[in-house]
Short mmCIF file of C-alpha atoms and ligand atoms in Angstrom, two decimals:
data_model
loop_
_atom_site.label_atom_id
_atom_site.label_comp_id
_atom_site.label_asym_id
_atom_site.label_seq_id
_atom_site.Cartn_x
_atom_site.Cartn_y
_atom_site.Cartn_z
CA MET A 154 233.92 199.25 113.74
CA THR A 155 233.01 197.84 110.25
CA THR A 156 235.42 195.15 109.03
CA ARG A 157 236.67 194.67 105.47
CA GLN A 158 234.93 191.50 105.35
CA GLU A 159 231.65 192.91 106.16
CA ILE A 160 231.77 195.44 103.32
CA LEU A 161 233.25 193.12 100.81
CA ALA A 162 230.51 190.65 101.66
CA TRP A 163 227.70 193.47 101.29
CA CYS A 164 229.25 194.38 97.80
CA ASP A 165 229.33 190.93 96.57
CA ALA A 166 225.56 190.39 97.60
CA THR A 167 224.28 193.59 96.47
CA LEU A 168 226.17 193.83 93.21
CA GLN A 169 225.82 189.71 92.48
CA THR A 170 229.37 189.59 91.48
CA ALA A 171 229.11 185.76 91.22
CA ALA A 172 226.81 186.13 88.46
CA TYR A 173 229.37 187.76 86.07
CA LYS A 174 231.94 186.56 83.95
CA ASP A 175 234.60 189.06 83.87
CA TYR A 176 238.33 189.40 83.08
CA ALA A 177 239.44 191.19 86.12
CA PRO A 178 239.14 189.82 89.73
CA ASN A 179 235.87 191.23 91.31
CA GLY A 180 236.25 192.33 95.19
CA LEU A 181 239.49 192.55 97.10
CA GLN A 182 242.79 192.90 95.00
CA VAL A 183 245.12 194.17 97.40
CA GLU A 184 244.85 193.41 101.12
CA GLY A 185 245.07 196.24 103.71
CA LYS A 186 243.95 196.94 107.39
CA GLU A 187 241.12 194.67 108.74
CA ASN A 188 238.86 197.42 109.76
CA VAL A 189 237.42 200.26 107.53
CA ALA A 190 236.38 203.63 108.74
CA LYS A 191 236.84 205.58 105.62
CA ILE A 192 236.37 204.82 101.91
CA ALA A 193 237.91 206.67 98.94
CA THR A 194 236.39 206.08 95.57
CA SER A 195 237.82 206.55 92.08
CA VAL A 196 236.95 204.95 88.44
CA THR A 197 240.53 203.56 88.35
CA ALA A 198 243.03 202.27 90.98
CA SER A 199 245.52 204.88 89.35
CA LYS A 200 248.73 206.18 91.36
CA ALA A 201 246.88 209.49 91.67
CA ALA A 202 244.06 207.72 93.20
CA VAL A 203 246.07 205.69 95.64
CA ASP A 204 247.72 208.86 96.52
CA PHE A 205 244.56 210.54 97.23
CA ALA A 206 243.42 207.65 99.35
CA ALA A 207 246.41 207.94 101.35
CA ALA A 208 246.26 211.48 101.93
CA GLU A 209 242.50 211.15 103.04
CA GLN A 210 243.63 208.37 105.37
CA ALA A 211 241.09 206.23 103.82
CA ASP A 212 241.23 202.33 104.72
CA LEU A 213 239.72 201.18 101.51
CA LEU A 214 240.19 202.38 97.98
CA LEU A 215 237.12 201.29 96.00
CA VAL A 216 237.23 201.53 92.19
CA HIS A 217 235.63 200.24 88.92
CA HIS A 218 238.88 199.42 87.05
CA GLY A 219 241.54 197.53 89.28
CA MET A 220 244.72 196.48 88.41
CA PHE A 221 244.83 192.80 87.55
CA TRP A 222 243.55 192.51 83.97
CA LYS A 223 243.62 188.95 82.19
CA SER A 224 245.73 190.36 79.27
CA GLU A 225 248.33 192.04 81.47
CA PRO A 226 251.69 190.68 82.57
CA LEU A 227 251.61 188.83 85.66
CA THR A 228 254.77 190.47 87.07
CA ILE A 229 254.72 193.42 89.62
CA THR A 230 257.13 195.83 88.15
CA GLY A 231 257.23 199.61 87.02
CA TRP A 232 254.03 201.51 87.57
CA LYS A 233 252.12 198.61 88.92
CA LYS A 234 254.87 198.08 91.73
CA ALA A 235 254.51 201.85 92.52
CA ARG A 236 250.83 201.39 93.19
CA ILE A 237 251.00 198.42 95.05
CA GLU A 238 254.00 199.68 97.17
CA ALA A 239 251.90 202.74 98.25
CA LEU A 240 248.87 200.78 99.01
CA LEU A 241 250.88 198.26 101.03
CA ARG A 242 252.89 201.07 102.85
CA HIS A 243 249.61 202.74 103.78
CA GLN A 244 247.87 199.44 104.60
CA ILE A 245 244.97 200.48 102.10
CA ASN A 246 242.68 197.84 100.87
CA MET A 247 242.00 197.98 97.13
CA ALA A 248 238.72 196.45 95.86
CA GLY A 249 237.51 196.71 92.43
CA TYR A 250 234.12 196.00 90.88
CA HIS A 251 234.16 195.84 87.19
CA LEU A 252 231.16 194.40 85.09
CA PRO A 253 228.98 194.00 88.31
CA LEU A 254 229.14 197.63 88.81
CA ASP A 255 228.46 198.47 85.27
CA GLY A 256 225.23 196.20 85.30
CA HIS A 257 223.60 196.91 88.81
CA ALA A 258 220.09 198.14 88.13
CA GLU A 259 220.49 201.00 90.58
CA LEU A 260 224.00 201.70 91.53
CA GLY A 261 225.43 200.51 88.15
CA ASN A 262 227.19 202.84 85.78
CA ASN A 263 224.42 202.27 83.20
CA ALA A 264 221.60 203.12 85.55
CA GLN A 265 223.60 206.18 87.18
CA LEU A 266 224.14 207.67 83.59
CA ALA A 267 220.70 207.18 82.57
CA MET A 268 219.59 209.12 85.76
CA ARG A 269 221.68 212.09 85.05
CA LEU A 270 220.70 212.33 81.43
CA GLY A 271 217.05 211.47 82.05
CA TRP A 272 216.58 208.38 80.14
CA ILE A 273 214.01 205.96 81.16
CA THR A 274 215.24 202.26 80.91
CA GLU A 275 212.91 199.79 79.20
CA ALA A 276 215.15 196.58 79.20
CA ARG A 277 218.62 195.23 79.46
CA PHE A 278 219.92 193.06 76.85
CA GLY A 279 223.30 191.82 74.96
CA GLU A 280 226.41 190.45 76.51
CA GLN A 281 225.67 189.74 80.09
CA ASN A 282 222.79 192.13 80.00
CA LEU A 283 225.14 194.98 79.78
CA LEU A 284 223.34 196.90 77.21
CA ASN A 285 220.24 199.01 77.99
CA ILE A 286 217.74 200.39 75.76
CA GLY A 287 214.84 203.17 76.65
CA ARG A 288 213.75 206.65 75.96
CA PRO A 289 214.79 210.14 76.51
CA GLU A 290 212.31 212.20 78.78
CA LYS A 291 211.29 213.94 75.78
CA VAL A 292 211.96 213.47 71.97
CA GLN A 293 214.83 215.54 70.75
CA THR A 294 216.88 216.04 67.89
CA LEU A 295 220.59 214.32 68.00
CA ALA A 296 221.93 217.82 68.25
CA GLN A 297 219.72 218.68 71.50
CA PHE A 298 220.50 215.13 72.59
CA ALA A 299 224.16 215.69 72.21
CA ASP A 300 224.18 219.01 74.13
CA GLY A 301 222.19 217.35 76.98
CA ILE A 302 225.19 214.89 77.21
CA GLU A 303 227.85 217.56 76.89
CA ALA A 304 226.08 219.74 79.81
CA ALA A 305 225.68 216.74 82.01
CA LEU A 306 229.27 215.12 81.65
CA ALA A 307 231.02 218.38 81.35
CA ARG A 308 232.79 216.98 78.18
CA LYS A 309 231.96 217.54 74.54
CA PRO A 310 231.05 214.01 73.12
CA VAL A 311 232.23 212.84 69.63
CA VAL A 312 228.81 212.51 67.63
CA VAL A 313 228.25 210.48 64.24
CA GLY A 314 225.12 210.90 62.54
CA ASP A 315 222.42 213.28 61.19
CA LEU A 316 222.06 216.14 63.72
CA SER A 317 218.33 216.93 62.81
CA LYS A 318 217.37 213.30 63.36
CA GLU A 319 214.62 212.64 66.04
CA ILE A 320 215.88 210.56 68.94
CA LYS A 321 213.17 208.45 70.37
CA LYS A 322 215.11 205.14 71.26
CA VAL A 323 218.36 205.29 73.09
CA ALA A 324 220.80 202.42 73.66
CA TRP A 325 223.65 202.81 75.89
CA CYS A 326 226.73 201.00 77.62
CA THR A 327 229.23 202.81 79.50
CA GLY A 328 232.90 202.47 79.02
CA GLY A 329 234.73 200.69 76.19
CA ALA A 330 231.64 199.28 74.80
CA GLN A 331 231.67 200.43 71.16
CA GLY A 332 232.11 196.86 69.84
CA PHE A 333 228.25 196.57 71.02
CA PHE A 334 226.97 199.02 68.48
CA GLN A 335 225.74 196.26 65.97
CA GLU A 336 223.76 195.01 68.95
CA ALA A 337 222.26 198.36 69.48
CA ILE A 338 221.33 198.62 65.81
CA ASP A 339 219.52 195.36 65.89
CA ALA A 340 217.50 196.24 68.73
CA GLY A 341 216.15 199.07 66.98
CA ALA A 342 217.88 202.20 68.63
CA ASP A 343 217.84 205.61 66.98
CA VAL A 344 221.34 206.30 68.85
CA TYR A 345 223.87 204.34 70.74
CA VAL A 346 225.79 206.13 73.40
CA THR A 347 229.21 204.52 74.85
CA GLY A 348 232.35 205.98 76.25
CA GLU A 349 234.78 205.09 73.34
CA ILE A 350 234.79 205.37 69.48
CA SER A 351 236.82 203.24 66.85
CA GLU A 352 237.28 203.71 63.15
CA ALA A 353 234.71 201.29 62.30
CA GLN A 354 231.72 202.98 64.00
CA TYR A 355 231.97 206.00 61.94
CA HIS A 356 231.07 204.11 58.95
CA LEU A 357 228.42 201.89 60.63
CA ALA A 358 226.85 204.94 61.90
CA ASN A 359 226.80 206.75 58.22
CA GLU A 360 225.58 203.34 56.68
CA THR A 361 222.69 202.41 59.08
CA GLY A 362 221.50 205.71 59.92
CA VAL A 363 221.70 204.77 63.64
CA ALA A 364 223.72 207.67 65.32
CA PHE A 365 226.53 207.00 67.36
CA VAL A 366 227.87 209.22 70.40
CA SER A 367 231.18 208.23 72.26
CA ALA A 368 230.90 210.49 75.51
CA GLY A 369 234.02 209.51 77.19
CA HIS A 370 235.07 206.28 78.99
CA HIS A 371 235.99 207.88 82.22
CA ALA A 372 232.98 210.40 81.95
CA THR A 373 230.41 207.73 81.44
CA GLU A 374 231.72 205.76 84.50
CA ARG A 375 232.35 208.29 86.84
CA TYR A 376 229.02 207.70 88.70
CA GLY A 377 228.78 204.10 89.52
CA VAL A 378 231.59 203.85 92.11
CA ARG A 379 230.42 207.00 93.72
CA ALA A 380 227.15 205.54 94.27
CA LEU A 381 228.43 202.27 95.60
CA GLY A 382 230.61 204.27 97.92
CA ASP A 383 227.56 206.42 99.02
CA ALA A 384 225.65 203.43 99.59
CA LEU A 385 228.22 201.87 101.66
CA ALA A 386 228.68 205.19 103.91
CA GLN A 387 224.88 204.98 104.40
CA HIS A 388 224.58 201.29 105.21
CA PHE A 389 227.60 201.04 107.46
CA GLY A 390 228.11 204.55 108.41
CA VAL A 391 231.67 204.79 107.57
CA ALA A 392 233.01 208.01 105.88
CA VAL A 393 233.44 208.54 102.23
CA CYS A 394 235.36 210.79 99.81
CA HIS A 395 235.50 210.82 96.16
CA PHE A 396 238.41 210.99 93.76
CA ASP A 397 238.00 212.40 90.10
CA GLU A 398 240.69 212.71 87.63
CA ASN A 399 240.28 215.01 84.30
CA ASN A 400 240.82 212.02 82.23
CA PRO A 401 239.96 213.18 78.63
CA ALA A 402 239.69 209.48 77.26
ZN1 ZN B 199 235.52 200.95 81.96
#
């Protein structure tokens, strides 16, 4: 039997959760049963993910985006009540790992994305070392580079830049990290890849010549929590199942 506490302790130690300043609690967010035989993973602790975990008879729902963000109301009403009610009814533990799961050098979203796209990480930099810089396996044009992302993530990215430009240096940060574009420009990247784009990045890309690729918040963060779930399954011998939603954002 594996206890919830053993799993949470392993996650904390592996992901070095104490080393991050975050705007959501990392670790257990909703307490369920004490022993864990099956884990369900999901990018977000959505109602659909909770329902999946219940249908799979999972004892732990492991996510990247939990439920208690700093800027949210503190009350448990509406959609939040429905999620929590379903978790409690089925005694499913829900644990979230946010920035620690972006940053981990092997299991993290940034590392897992790079692995799928064949990017070689050379350095981590910027806010809490969440930005990565490196090189693609072979030099490509921006058009080829974007096609590779589309094929790997099964989602058409938003691309701003000269499509014939050669890409030798890639900077990236998964999720909603468009605000770090300037750091990527300063670091000498030919392109910056993240999950979302805001209005300002279009102009910055045009005016600096550094290309910007918005490849999807969900699509770029699909792989970290899966890798963590698989690592737990391997380490503790528990069962694992993965939930994915067709989230276009
Ligand atoms: Zn995210």
